[in-house]
Each structure stands twice: as C-alpha cells, then as structure tokens.
Short mmCIF file of C-alpha atoms and ligand atoms in Angstrom, two decimals:
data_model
loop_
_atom_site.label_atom_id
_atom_site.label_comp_id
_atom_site.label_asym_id
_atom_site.label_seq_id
_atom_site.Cartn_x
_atom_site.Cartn_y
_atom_site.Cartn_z
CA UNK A 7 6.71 -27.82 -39.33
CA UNK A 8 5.18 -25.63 -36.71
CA UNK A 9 6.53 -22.21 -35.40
CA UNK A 10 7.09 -22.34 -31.69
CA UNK A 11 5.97 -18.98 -30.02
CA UNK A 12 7.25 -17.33 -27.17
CA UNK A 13 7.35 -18.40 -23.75
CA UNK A 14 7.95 -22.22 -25.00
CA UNK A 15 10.53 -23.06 -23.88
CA UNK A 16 12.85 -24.71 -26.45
CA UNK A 17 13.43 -21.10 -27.63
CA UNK A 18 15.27 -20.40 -24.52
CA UNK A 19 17.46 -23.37 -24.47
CA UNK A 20 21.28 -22.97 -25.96
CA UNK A 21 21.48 -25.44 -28.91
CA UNK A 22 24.11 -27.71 -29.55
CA UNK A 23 26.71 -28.70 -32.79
CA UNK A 24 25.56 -30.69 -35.40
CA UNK A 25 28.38 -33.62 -36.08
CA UNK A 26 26.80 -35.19 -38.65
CA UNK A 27 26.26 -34.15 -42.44
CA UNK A 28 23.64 -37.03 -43.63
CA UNK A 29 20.67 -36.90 -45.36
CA UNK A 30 18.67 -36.73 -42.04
CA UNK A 31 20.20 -33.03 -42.04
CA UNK A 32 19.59 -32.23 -45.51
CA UNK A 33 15.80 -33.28 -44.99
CA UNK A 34 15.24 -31.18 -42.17
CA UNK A 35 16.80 -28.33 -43.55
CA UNK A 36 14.59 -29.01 -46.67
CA UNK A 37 12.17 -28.86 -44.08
CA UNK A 38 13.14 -25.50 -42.30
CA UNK A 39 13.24 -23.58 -45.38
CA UNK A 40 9.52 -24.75 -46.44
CA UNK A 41 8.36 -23.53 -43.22
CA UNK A 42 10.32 -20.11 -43.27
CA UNK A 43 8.71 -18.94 -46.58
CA UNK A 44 5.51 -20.44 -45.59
CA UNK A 45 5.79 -17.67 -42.42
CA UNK A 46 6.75 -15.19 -44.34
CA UNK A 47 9.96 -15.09 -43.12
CA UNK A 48 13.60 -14.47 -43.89
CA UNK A 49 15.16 -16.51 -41.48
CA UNK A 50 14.68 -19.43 -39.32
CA UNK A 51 16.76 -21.18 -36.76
CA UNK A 52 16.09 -24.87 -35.80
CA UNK A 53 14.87 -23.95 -32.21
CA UNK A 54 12.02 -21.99 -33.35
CA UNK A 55 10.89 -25.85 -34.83
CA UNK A 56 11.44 -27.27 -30.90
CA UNK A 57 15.27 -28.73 -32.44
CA UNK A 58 18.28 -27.11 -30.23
CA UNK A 59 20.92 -27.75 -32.91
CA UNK A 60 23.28 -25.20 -34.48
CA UNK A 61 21.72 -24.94 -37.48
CA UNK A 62 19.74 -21.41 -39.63
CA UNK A 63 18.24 -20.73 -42.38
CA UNK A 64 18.31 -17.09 -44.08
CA UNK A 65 17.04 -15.55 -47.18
CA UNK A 66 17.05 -12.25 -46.95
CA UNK A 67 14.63 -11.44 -50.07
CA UNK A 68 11.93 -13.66 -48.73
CA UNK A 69 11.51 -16.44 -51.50
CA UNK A 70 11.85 -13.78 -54.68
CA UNK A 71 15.17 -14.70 -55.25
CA UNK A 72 16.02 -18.99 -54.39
CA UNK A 73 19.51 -17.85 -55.00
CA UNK A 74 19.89 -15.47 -51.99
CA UNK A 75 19.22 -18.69 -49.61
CA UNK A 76 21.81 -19.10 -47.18
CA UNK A 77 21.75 -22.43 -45.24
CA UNK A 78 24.25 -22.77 -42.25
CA UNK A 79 25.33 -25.25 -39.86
CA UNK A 80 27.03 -24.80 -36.36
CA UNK A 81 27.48 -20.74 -37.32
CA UNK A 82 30.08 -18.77 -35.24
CA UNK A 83 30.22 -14.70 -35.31
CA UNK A 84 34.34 -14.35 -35.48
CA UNK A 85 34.36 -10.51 -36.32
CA UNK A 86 32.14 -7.57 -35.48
CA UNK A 87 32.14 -4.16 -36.99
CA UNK A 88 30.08 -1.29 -36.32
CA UNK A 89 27.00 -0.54 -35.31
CA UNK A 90 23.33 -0.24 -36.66
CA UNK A 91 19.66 0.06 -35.04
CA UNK A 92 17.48 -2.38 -36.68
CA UNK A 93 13.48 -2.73 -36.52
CA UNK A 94 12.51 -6.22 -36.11
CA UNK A 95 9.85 -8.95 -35.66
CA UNK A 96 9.89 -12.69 -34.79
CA UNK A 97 8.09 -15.72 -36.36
CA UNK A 98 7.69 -17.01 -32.35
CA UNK A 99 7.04 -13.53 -31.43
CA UNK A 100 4.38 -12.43 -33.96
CA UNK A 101 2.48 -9.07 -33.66
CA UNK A 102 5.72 -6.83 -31.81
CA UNK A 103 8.66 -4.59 -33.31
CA UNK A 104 11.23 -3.68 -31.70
CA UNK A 105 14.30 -1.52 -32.17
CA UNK A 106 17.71 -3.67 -31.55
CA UNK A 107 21.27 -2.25 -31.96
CA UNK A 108 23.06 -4.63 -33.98
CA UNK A 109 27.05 -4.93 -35.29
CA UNK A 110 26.90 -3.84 -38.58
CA UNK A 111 29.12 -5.80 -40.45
CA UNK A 112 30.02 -9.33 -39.35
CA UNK A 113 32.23 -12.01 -40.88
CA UNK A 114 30.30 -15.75 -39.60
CA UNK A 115 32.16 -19.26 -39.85
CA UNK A 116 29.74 -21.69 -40.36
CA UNK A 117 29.16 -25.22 -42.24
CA UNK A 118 27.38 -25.92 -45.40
CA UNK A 119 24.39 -28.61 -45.20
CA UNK A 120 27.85 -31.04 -46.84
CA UNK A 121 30.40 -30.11 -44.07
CA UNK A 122 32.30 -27.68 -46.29
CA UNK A 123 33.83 -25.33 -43.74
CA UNK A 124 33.12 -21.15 -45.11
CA UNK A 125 33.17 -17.70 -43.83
CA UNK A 126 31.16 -14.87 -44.84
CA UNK A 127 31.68 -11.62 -44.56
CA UNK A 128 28.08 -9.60 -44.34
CA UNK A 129 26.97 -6.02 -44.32
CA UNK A 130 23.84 -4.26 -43.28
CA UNK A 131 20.34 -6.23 -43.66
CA UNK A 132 21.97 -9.71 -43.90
CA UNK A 133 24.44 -9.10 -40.98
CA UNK A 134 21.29 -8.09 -38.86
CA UNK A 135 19.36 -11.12 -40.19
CA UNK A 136 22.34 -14.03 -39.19
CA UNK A 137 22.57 -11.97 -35.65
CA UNK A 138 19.28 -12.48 -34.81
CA UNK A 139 19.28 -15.96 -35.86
CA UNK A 140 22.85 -16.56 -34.28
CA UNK A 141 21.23 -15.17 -30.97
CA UNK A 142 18.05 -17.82 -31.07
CA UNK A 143 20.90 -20.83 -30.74
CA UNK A 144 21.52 -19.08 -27.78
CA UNK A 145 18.38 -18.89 -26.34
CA UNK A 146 18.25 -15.33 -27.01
CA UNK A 147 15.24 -13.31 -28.53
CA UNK A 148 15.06 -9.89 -30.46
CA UNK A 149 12.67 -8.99 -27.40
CA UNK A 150 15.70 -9.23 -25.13
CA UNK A 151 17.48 -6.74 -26.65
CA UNK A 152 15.06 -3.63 -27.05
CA UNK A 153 14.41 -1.23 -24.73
CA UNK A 154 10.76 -0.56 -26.36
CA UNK A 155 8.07 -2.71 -27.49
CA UNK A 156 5.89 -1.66 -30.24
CA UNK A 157 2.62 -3.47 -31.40
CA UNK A 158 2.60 -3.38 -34.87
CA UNK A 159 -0.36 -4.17 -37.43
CA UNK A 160 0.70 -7.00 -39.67
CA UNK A 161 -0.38 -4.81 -42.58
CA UNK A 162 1.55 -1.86 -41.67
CA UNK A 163 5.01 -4.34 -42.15
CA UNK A 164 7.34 -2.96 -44.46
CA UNK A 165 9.34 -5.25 -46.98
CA UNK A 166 12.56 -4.59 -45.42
CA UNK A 167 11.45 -5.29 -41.87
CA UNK A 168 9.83 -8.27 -41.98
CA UNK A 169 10.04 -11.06 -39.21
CA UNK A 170 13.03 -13.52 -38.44
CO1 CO B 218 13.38 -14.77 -34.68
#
C-alpha cells in the first residue's frame, strides 16, 4: 500500500472502532505490516494508508525480530507515567526530526487482530512508539508536538530513531 504524506488529509481525520474481527481485517493488517517494513519503519497506523480505523501496527526492532510485532485494534492509553523527550521521524513526514516529550511508561487496552481483549504495560522506546501511533488515530502528528524542526539526512538516522 502507499504511504500518505503530510498535508493529505486522511492523516488529520480522527479514526473510528473497528467492530468486526473477519478476515477482511486480518488481510489488511497483513497488508499494513508489509508496507511498514517495506518503509523502514517501526510502526504504522491505518490512516497513514488513507483507512481512519482504530487499528496500528508496531515493531519496534524493525523486521530483525518477527516476534517483537505488535498488532492492535481500537488501542486506548488507560495509564500514563512519566516523562521522556524522544527524537522522531514520520513515514508521511519523511526528511524532519523532531524532539517530542512523551509519557514514559504507558499501560494501552487494545484488541488483538481475533477480538481478544489485552493490556500492555510498556516502557521507554515501545511506549514512545504506540504514542505516536495512538496520536495518528487522532489526527495528530509528531510535528504537532515539537517545538523545533530539524532536517535530517536520511543517512545520518540512527537505529533507535528511526521513523513511525
Ligand atoms: Co508517524
């Protein structure tokens, strides 16, 4: 699937529930992750694809490790803790960094791709990662949230800050 980039404007629209758990779902997630790793990415969220529904996609090693994938439907942020500054890009904001001030531990109700009903409690790089993707069902961007824009060399990307 394509990337939507900044200003379209599906990425500024709030997104709604999914209701159903069918196949149709399981296919597009199927989808979603294909295109996140193709990106380069480590999380996706269905409006950056032009679909406003609750659902994201994280893996927070970027395709080394299948295991770290994290699919979730119709998440909800119950519990912040903390505080952290994070560096971070967008897939439909490529070429800027910015700094954002994130919680830094959250604990996130969500739904699994077969409508099993979890919660997560996570820390540091993966808390950051399901904010940021939390915030595009929201029609929110990491651009909102800084109060400096860098323009960053693609090459110059370090591992641990690479784009959402
Ligand atoms: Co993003």
């Amino acid at each position: 699937m394509e990337i939507l980039r900044s200003p379209d404007k599906a990425l500024r629209q709030k997104s709604e529930d999914i209701s159903f758990f069918d196949d149709f779902l399981r296919m597009f997630v199927d989808l979603m992750v294909e295109t996140m790793y193709e990106g380069g990415g480590v999380g996706l969220a269905a409006p950056q694809v032009g679909v406003n529904r609750n659902v994201i996609v994280i893996d927070p090693t970027g395709g080394d490790d299948s295991s770290a994938l994290k699919v979730m439907i119709n998440p909800k942020i119950i519990t912040r803790r903390g505080s952290i500054e994070s560096e971070e890009g967008c897939l439909s904001v490529p070429g800027f960094r910015g700094t954002v001030t994130r919680s830094e531990s959250v604990d996130v109700e969500y739904f699994t791709q077969t409508g099993e009903k979890q919660t997560l409690t996570a820390t540091g790089f993966l808390a950051i990662i399901i904010q940021h993707e939390i915030d595009h069902l929201h029609g929110i961007l990491f651009v909102d949230r800084v109060s400096s824009l860098k323009i960053t060399p693609k090459k110059k990307v370090k591992a641990a800050e690479k784009t959402a």
